[in-house]
Short mmCIF file of N, CA, C and O in Angstrom, two decimals:
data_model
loop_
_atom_site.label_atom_id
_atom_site.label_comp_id
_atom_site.label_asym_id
_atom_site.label_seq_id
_atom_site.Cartn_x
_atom_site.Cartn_y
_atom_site.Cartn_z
N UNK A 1374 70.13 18.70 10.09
CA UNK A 1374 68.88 18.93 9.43
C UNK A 1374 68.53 17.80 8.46
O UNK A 1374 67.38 17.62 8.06
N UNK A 1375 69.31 17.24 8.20
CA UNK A 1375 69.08 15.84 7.03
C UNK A 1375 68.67 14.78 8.15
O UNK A 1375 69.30 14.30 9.09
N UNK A 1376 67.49 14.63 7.73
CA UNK A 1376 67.17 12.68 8.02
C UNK A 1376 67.10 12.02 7.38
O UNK A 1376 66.66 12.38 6.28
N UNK A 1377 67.51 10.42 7.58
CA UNK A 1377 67.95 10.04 6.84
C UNK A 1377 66.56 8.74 7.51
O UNK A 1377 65.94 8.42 8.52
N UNK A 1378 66.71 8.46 6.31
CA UNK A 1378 65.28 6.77 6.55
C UNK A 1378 66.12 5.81 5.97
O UNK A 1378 66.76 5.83 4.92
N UNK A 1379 65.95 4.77 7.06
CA UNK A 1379 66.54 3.96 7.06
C UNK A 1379 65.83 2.26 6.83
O UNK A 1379 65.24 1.55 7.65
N UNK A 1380 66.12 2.02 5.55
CA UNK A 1380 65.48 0.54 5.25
C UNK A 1380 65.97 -0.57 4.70
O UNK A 1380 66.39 -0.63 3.54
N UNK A 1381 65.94 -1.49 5.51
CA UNK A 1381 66.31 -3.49 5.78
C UNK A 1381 66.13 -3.76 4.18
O UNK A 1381 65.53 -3.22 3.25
N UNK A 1382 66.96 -4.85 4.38
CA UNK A 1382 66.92 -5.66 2.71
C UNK A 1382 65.64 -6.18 2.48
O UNK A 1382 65.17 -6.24 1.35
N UNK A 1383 64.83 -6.70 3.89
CA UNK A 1383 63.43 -7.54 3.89
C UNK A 1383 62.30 -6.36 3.28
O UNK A 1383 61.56 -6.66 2.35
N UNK A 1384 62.29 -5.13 3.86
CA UNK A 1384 61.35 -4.33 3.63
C UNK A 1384 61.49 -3.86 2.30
O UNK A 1384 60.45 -3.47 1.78
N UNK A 1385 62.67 -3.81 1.54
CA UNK A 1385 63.22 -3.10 0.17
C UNK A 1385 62.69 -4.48 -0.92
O UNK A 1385 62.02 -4.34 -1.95
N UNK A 1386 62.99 -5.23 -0.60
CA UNK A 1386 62.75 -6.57 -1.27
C UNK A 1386 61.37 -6.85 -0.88
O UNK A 1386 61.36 -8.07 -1.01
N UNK A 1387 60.09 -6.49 -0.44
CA UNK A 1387 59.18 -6.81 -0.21
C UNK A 1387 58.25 -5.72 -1.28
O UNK A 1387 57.37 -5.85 -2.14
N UNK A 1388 59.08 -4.54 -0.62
CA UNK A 1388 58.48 -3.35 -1.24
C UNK A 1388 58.52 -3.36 -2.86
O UNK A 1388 57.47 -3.05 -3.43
N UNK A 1389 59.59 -3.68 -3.62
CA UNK A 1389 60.29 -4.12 -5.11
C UNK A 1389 59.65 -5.18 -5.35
O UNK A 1389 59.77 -5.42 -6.55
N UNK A 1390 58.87 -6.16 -4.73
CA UNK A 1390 58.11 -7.25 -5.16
C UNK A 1390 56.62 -6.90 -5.24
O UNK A 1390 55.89 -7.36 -6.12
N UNK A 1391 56.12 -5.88 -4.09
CA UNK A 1391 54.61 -5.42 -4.53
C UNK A 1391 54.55 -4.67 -5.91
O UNK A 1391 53.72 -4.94 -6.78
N UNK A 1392 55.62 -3.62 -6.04
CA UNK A 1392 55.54 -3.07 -7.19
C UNK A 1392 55.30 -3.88 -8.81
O UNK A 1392 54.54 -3.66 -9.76
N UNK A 1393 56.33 -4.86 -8.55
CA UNK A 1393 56.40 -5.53 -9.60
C UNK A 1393 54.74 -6.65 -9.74
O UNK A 1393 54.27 -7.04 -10.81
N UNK A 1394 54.22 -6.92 -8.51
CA UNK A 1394 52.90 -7.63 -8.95
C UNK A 1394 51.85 -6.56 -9.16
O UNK A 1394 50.76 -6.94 -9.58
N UNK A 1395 52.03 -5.29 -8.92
CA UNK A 1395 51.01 -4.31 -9.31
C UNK A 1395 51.83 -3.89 -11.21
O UNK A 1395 51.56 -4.03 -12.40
N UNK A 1396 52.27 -3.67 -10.85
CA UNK A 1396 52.92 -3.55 -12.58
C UNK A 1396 52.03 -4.96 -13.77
O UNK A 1396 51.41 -4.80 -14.82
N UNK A 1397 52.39 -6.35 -12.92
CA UNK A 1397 52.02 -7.43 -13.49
C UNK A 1397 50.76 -7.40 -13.89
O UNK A 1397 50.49 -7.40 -15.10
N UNK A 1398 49.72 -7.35 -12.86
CA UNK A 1398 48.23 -7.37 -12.75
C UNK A 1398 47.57 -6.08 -13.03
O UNK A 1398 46.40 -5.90 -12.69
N UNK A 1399 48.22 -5.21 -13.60
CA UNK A 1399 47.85 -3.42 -14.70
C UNK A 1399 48.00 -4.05 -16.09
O UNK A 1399 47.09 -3.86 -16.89
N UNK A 1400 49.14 -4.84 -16.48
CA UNK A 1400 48.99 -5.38 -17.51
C UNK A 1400 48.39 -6.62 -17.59
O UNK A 1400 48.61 -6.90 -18.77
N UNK A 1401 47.83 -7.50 -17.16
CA UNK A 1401 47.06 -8.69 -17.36
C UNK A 1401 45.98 -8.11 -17.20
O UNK A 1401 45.37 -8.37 -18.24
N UNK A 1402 45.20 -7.35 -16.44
CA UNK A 1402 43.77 -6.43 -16.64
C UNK A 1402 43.44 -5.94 -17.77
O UNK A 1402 42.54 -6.31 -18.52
N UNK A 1403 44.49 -4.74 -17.97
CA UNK A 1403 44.38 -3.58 -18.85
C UNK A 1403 44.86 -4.55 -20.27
O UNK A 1403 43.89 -4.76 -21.00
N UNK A 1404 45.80 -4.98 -20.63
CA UNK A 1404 46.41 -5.34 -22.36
C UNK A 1404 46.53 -6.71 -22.41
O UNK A 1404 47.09 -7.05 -23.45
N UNK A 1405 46.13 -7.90 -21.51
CA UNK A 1405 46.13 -8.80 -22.19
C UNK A 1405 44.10 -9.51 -22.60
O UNK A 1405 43.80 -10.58 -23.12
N UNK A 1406 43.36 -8.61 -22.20
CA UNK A 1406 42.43 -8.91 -22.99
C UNK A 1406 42.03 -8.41 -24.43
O UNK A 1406 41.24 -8.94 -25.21
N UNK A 1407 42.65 -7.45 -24.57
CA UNK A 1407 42.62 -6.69 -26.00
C UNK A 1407 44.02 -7.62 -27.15
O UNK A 1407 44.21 -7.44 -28.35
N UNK A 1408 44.50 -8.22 -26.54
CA UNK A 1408 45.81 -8.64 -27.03
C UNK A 1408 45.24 -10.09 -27.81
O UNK A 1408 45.30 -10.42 -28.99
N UNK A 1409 44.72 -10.75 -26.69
CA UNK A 1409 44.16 -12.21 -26.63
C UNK A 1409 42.73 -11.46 -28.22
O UNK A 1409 42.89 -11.87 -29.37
N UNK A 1410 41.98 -10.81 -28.00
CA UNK A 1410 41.19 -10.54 -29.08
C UNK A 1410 41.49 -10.82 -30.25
O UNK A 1410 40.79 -11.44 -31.04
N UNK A 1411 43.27 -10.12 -30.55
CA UNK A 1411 43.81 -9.93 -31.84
C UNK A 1411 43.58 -11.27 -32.50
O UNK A 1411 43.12 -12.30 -32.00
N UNK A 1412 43.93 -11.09 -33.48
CA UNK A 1412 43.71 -12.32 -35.11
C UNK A 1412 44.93 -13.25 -34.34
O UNK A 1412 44.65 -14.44 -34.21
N UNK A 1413 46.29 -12.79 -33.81
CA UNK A 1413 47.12 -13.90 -33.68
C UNK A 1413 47.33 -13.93 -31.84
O UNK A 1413 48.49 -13.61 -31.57
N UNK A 1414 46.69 -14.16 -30.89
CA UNK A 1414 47.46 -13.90 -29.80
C UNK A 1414 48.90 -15.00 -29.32
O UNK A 1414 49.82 -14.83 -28.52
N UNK A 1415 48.58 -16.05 -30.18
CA UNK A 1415 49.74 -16.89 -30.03
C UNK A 1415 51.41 -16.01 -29.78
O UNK A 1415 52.26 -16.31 -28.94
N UNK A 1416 51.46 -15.19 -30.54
CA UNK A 1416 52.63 -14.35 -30.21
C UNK A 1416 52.73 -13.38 -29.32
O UNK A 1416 53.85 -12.95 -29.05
N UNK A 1417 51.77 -12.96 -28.80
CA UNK A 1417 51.90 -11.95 -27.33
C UNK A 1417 51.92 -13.10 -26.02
O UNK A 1417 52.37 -12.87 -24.89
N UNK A 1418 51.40 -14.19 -26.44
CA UNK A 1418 51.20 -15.18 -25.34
C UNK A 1418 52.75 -15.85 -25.07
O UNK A 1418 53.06 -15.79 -23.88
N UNK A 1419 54.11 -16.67 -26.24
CA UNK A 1419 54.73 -16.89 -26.80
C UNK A 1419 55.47 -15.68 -26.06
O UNK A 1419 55.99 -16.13 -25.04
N UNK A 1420 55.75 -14.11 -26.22
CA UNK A 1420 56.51 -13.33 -25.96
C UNK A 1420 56.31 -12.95 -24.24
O UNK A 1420 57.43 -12.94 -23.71
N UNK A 1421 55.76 -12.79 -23.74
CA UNK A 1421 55.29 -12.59 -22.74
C UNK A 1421 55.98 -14.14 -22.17
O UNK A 1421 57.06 -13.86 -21.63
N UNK A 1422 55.73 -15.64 -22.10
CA UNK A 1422 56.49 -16.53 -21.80
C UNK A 1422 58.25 -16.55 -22.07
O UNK A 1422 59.13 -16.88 -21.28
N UNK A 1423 58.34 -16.17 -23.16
CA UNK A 1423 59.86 -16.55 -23.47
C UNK A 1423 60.55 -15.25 -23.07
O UNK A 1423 61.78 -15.24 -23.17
N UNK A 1424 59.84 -13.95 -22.55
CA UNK A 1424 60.40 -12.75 -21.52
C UNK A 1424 60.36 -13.33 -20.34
O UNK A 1424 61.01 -12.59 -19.60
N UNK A 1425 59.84 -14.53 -19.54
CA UNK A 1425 59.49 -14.72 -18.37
C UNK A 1425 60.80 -15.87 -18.17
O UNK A 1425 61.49 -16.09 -17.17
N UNK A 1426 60.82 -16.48 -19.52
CA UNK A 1426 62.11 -17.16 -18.75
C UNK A 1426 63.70 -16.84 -19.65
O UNK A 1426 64.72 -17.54 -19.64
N UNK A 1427 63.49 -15.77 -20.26
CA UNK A 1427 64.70 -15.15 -20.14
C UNK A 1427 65.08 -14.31 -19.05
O UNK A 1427 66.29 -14.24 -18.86
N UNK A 1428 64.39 -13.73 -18.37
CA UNK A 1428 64.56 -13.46 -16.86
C UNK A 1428 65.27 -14.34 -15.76
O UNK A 1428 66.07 -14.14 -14.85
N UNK A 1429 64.49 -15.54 -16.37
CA UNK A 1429 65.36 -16.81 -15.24
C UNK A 1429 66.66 -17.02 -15.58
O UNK A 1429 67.58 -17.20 -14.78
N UNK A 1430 66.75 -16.99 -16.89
CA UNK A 1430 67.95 -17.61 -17.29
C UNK A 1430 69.02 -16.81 -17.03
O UNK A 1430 70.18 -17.22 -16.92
N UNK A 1431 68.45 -15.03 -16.85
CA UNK A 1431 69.55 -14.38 -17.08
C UNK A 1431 69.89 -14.04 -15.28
O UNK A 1431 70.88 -13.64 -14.65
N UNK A 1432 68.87 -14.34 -15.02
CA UNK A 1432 69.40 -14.18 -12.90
C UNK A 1432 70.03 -15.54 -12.71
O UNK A 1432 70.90 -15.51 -11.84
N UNK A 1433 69.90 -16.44 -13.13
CA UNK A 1433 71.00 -18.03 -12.89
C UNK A 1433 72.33 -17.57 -13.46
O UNK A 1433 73.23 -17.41 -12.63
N UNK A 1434 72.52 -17.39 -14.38
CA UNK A 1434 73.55 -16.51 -15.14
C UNK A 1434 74.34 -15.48 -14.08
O UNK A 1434 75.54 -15.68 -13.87
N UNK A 1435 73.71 -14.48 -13.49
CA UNK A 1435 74.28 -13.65 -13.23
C UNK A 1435 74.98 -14.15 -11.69
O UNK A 1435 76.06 -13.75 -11.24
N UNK A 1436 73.87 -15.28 -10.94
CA UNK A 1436 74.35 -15.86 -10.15
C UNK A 1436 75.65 -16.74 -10.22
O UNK A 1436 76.61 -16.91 -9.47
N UNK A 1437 75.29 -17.20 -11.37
CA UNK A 1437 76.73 -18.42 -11.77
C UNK A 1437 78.27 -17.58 -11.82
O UNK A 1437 79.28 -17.99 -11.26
N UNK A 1438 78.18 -16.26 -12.66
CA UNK A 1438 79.37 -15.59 -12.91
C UNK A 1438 79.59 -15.20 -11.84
O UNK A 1438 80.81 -15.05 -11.74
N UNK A 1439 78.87 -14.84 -10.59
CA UNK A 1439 79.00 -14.25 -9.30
C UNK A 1439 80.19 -15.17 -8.53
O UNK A 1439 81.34 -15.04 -8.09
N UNK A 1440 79.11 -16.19 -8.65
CA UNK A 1440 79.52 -17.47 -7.65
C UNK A 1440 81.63 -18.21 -8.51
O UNK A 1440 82.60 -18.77 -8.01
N UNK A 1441 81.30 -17.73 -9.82
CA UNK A 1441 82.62 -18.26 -10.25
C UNK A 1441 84.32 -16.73 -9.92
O UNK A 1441 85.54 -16.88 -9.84
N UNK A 1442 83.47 -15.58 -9.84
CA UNK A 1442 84.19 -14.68 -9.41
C UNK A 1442 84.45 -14.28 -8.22
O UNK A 1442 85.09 -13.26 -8.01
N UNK A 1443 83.93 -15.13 -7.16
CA UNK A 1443 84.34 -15.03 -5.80
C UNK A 1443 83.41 -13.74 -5.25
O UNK A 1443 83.64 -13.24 -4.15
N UNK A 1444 82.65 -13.39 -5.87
CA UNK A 1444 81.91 -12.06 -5.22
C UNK A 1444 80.38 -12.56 -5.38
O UNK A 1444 79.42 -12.02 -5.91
N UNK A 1445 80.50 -13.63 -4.80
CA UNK A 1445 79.11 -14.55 -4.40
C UNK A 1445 78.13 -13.62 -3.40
O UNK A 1445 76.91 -13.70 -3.51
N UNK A 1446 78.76 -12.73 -2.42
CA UNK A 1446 77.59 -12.20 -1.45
C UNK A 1446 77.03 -10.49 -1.58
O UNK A 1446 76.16 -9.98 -0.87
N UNK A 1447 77.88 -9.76 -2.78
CA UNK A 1447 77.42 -8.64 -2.97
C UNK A 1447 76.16 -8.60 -4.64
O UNK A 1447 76.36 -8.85 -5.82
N UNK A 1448 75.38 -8.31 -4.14
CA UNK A 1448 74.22 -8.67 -5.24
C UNK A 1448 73.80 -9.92 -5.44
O UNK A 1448 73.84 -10.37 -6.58
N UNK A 1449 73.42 -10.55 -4.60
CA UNK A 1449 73.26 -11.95 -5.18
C UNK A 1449 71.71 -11.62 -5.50
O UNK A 1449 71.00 -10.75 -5.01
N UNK A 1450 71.41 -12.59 -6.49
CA UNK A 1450 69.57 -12.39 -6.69
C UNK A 1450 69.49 -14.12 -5.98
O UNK A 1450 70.21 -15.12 -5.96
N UNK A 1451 68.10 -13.68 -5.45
CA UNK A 1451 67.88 -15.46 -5.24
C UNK A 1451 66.37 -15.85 -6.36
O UNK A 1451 65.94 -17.00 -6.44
#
């Protein structure tokens, strides 16, 4: 009685990437014109960048410790 659905890394990783540009473009619509208004937007602009590449830094990171612990092919982010 259980079915089970069954889905590819391509379709999961495609699917986890629409989400995340609909997430993106709800907030660049909706809060970064009210943001940009404020007296300072230099700091939502500033935070919003230095979240974008602490992201990078921290998936190179997680790749590097991967790649130095020999468990290079379970989770890798590319």
């Amino acid at each position: 009685m259980q079915n089970s659905l069954k889905i590819d890394k391509k379709n999961l990783s495609l699917a986890l990437h629409l989400a995340a540009g609909i997430i993106l473009a709800v907030i660049s619509i909706e809060l970064m014109p009210q943001i940009l208004k404020a007296d300072t937007p230099r700091i939502a602009i500033s935070a919003f960048i230095t979240g974008g590449l602490f992201f990078v830094v921290i998936s190179q990171l997680i790749n590097f410790i991967q790649s130095r612990s020999g468990d290079s092919n379970q989770y890798k982010m590319k």
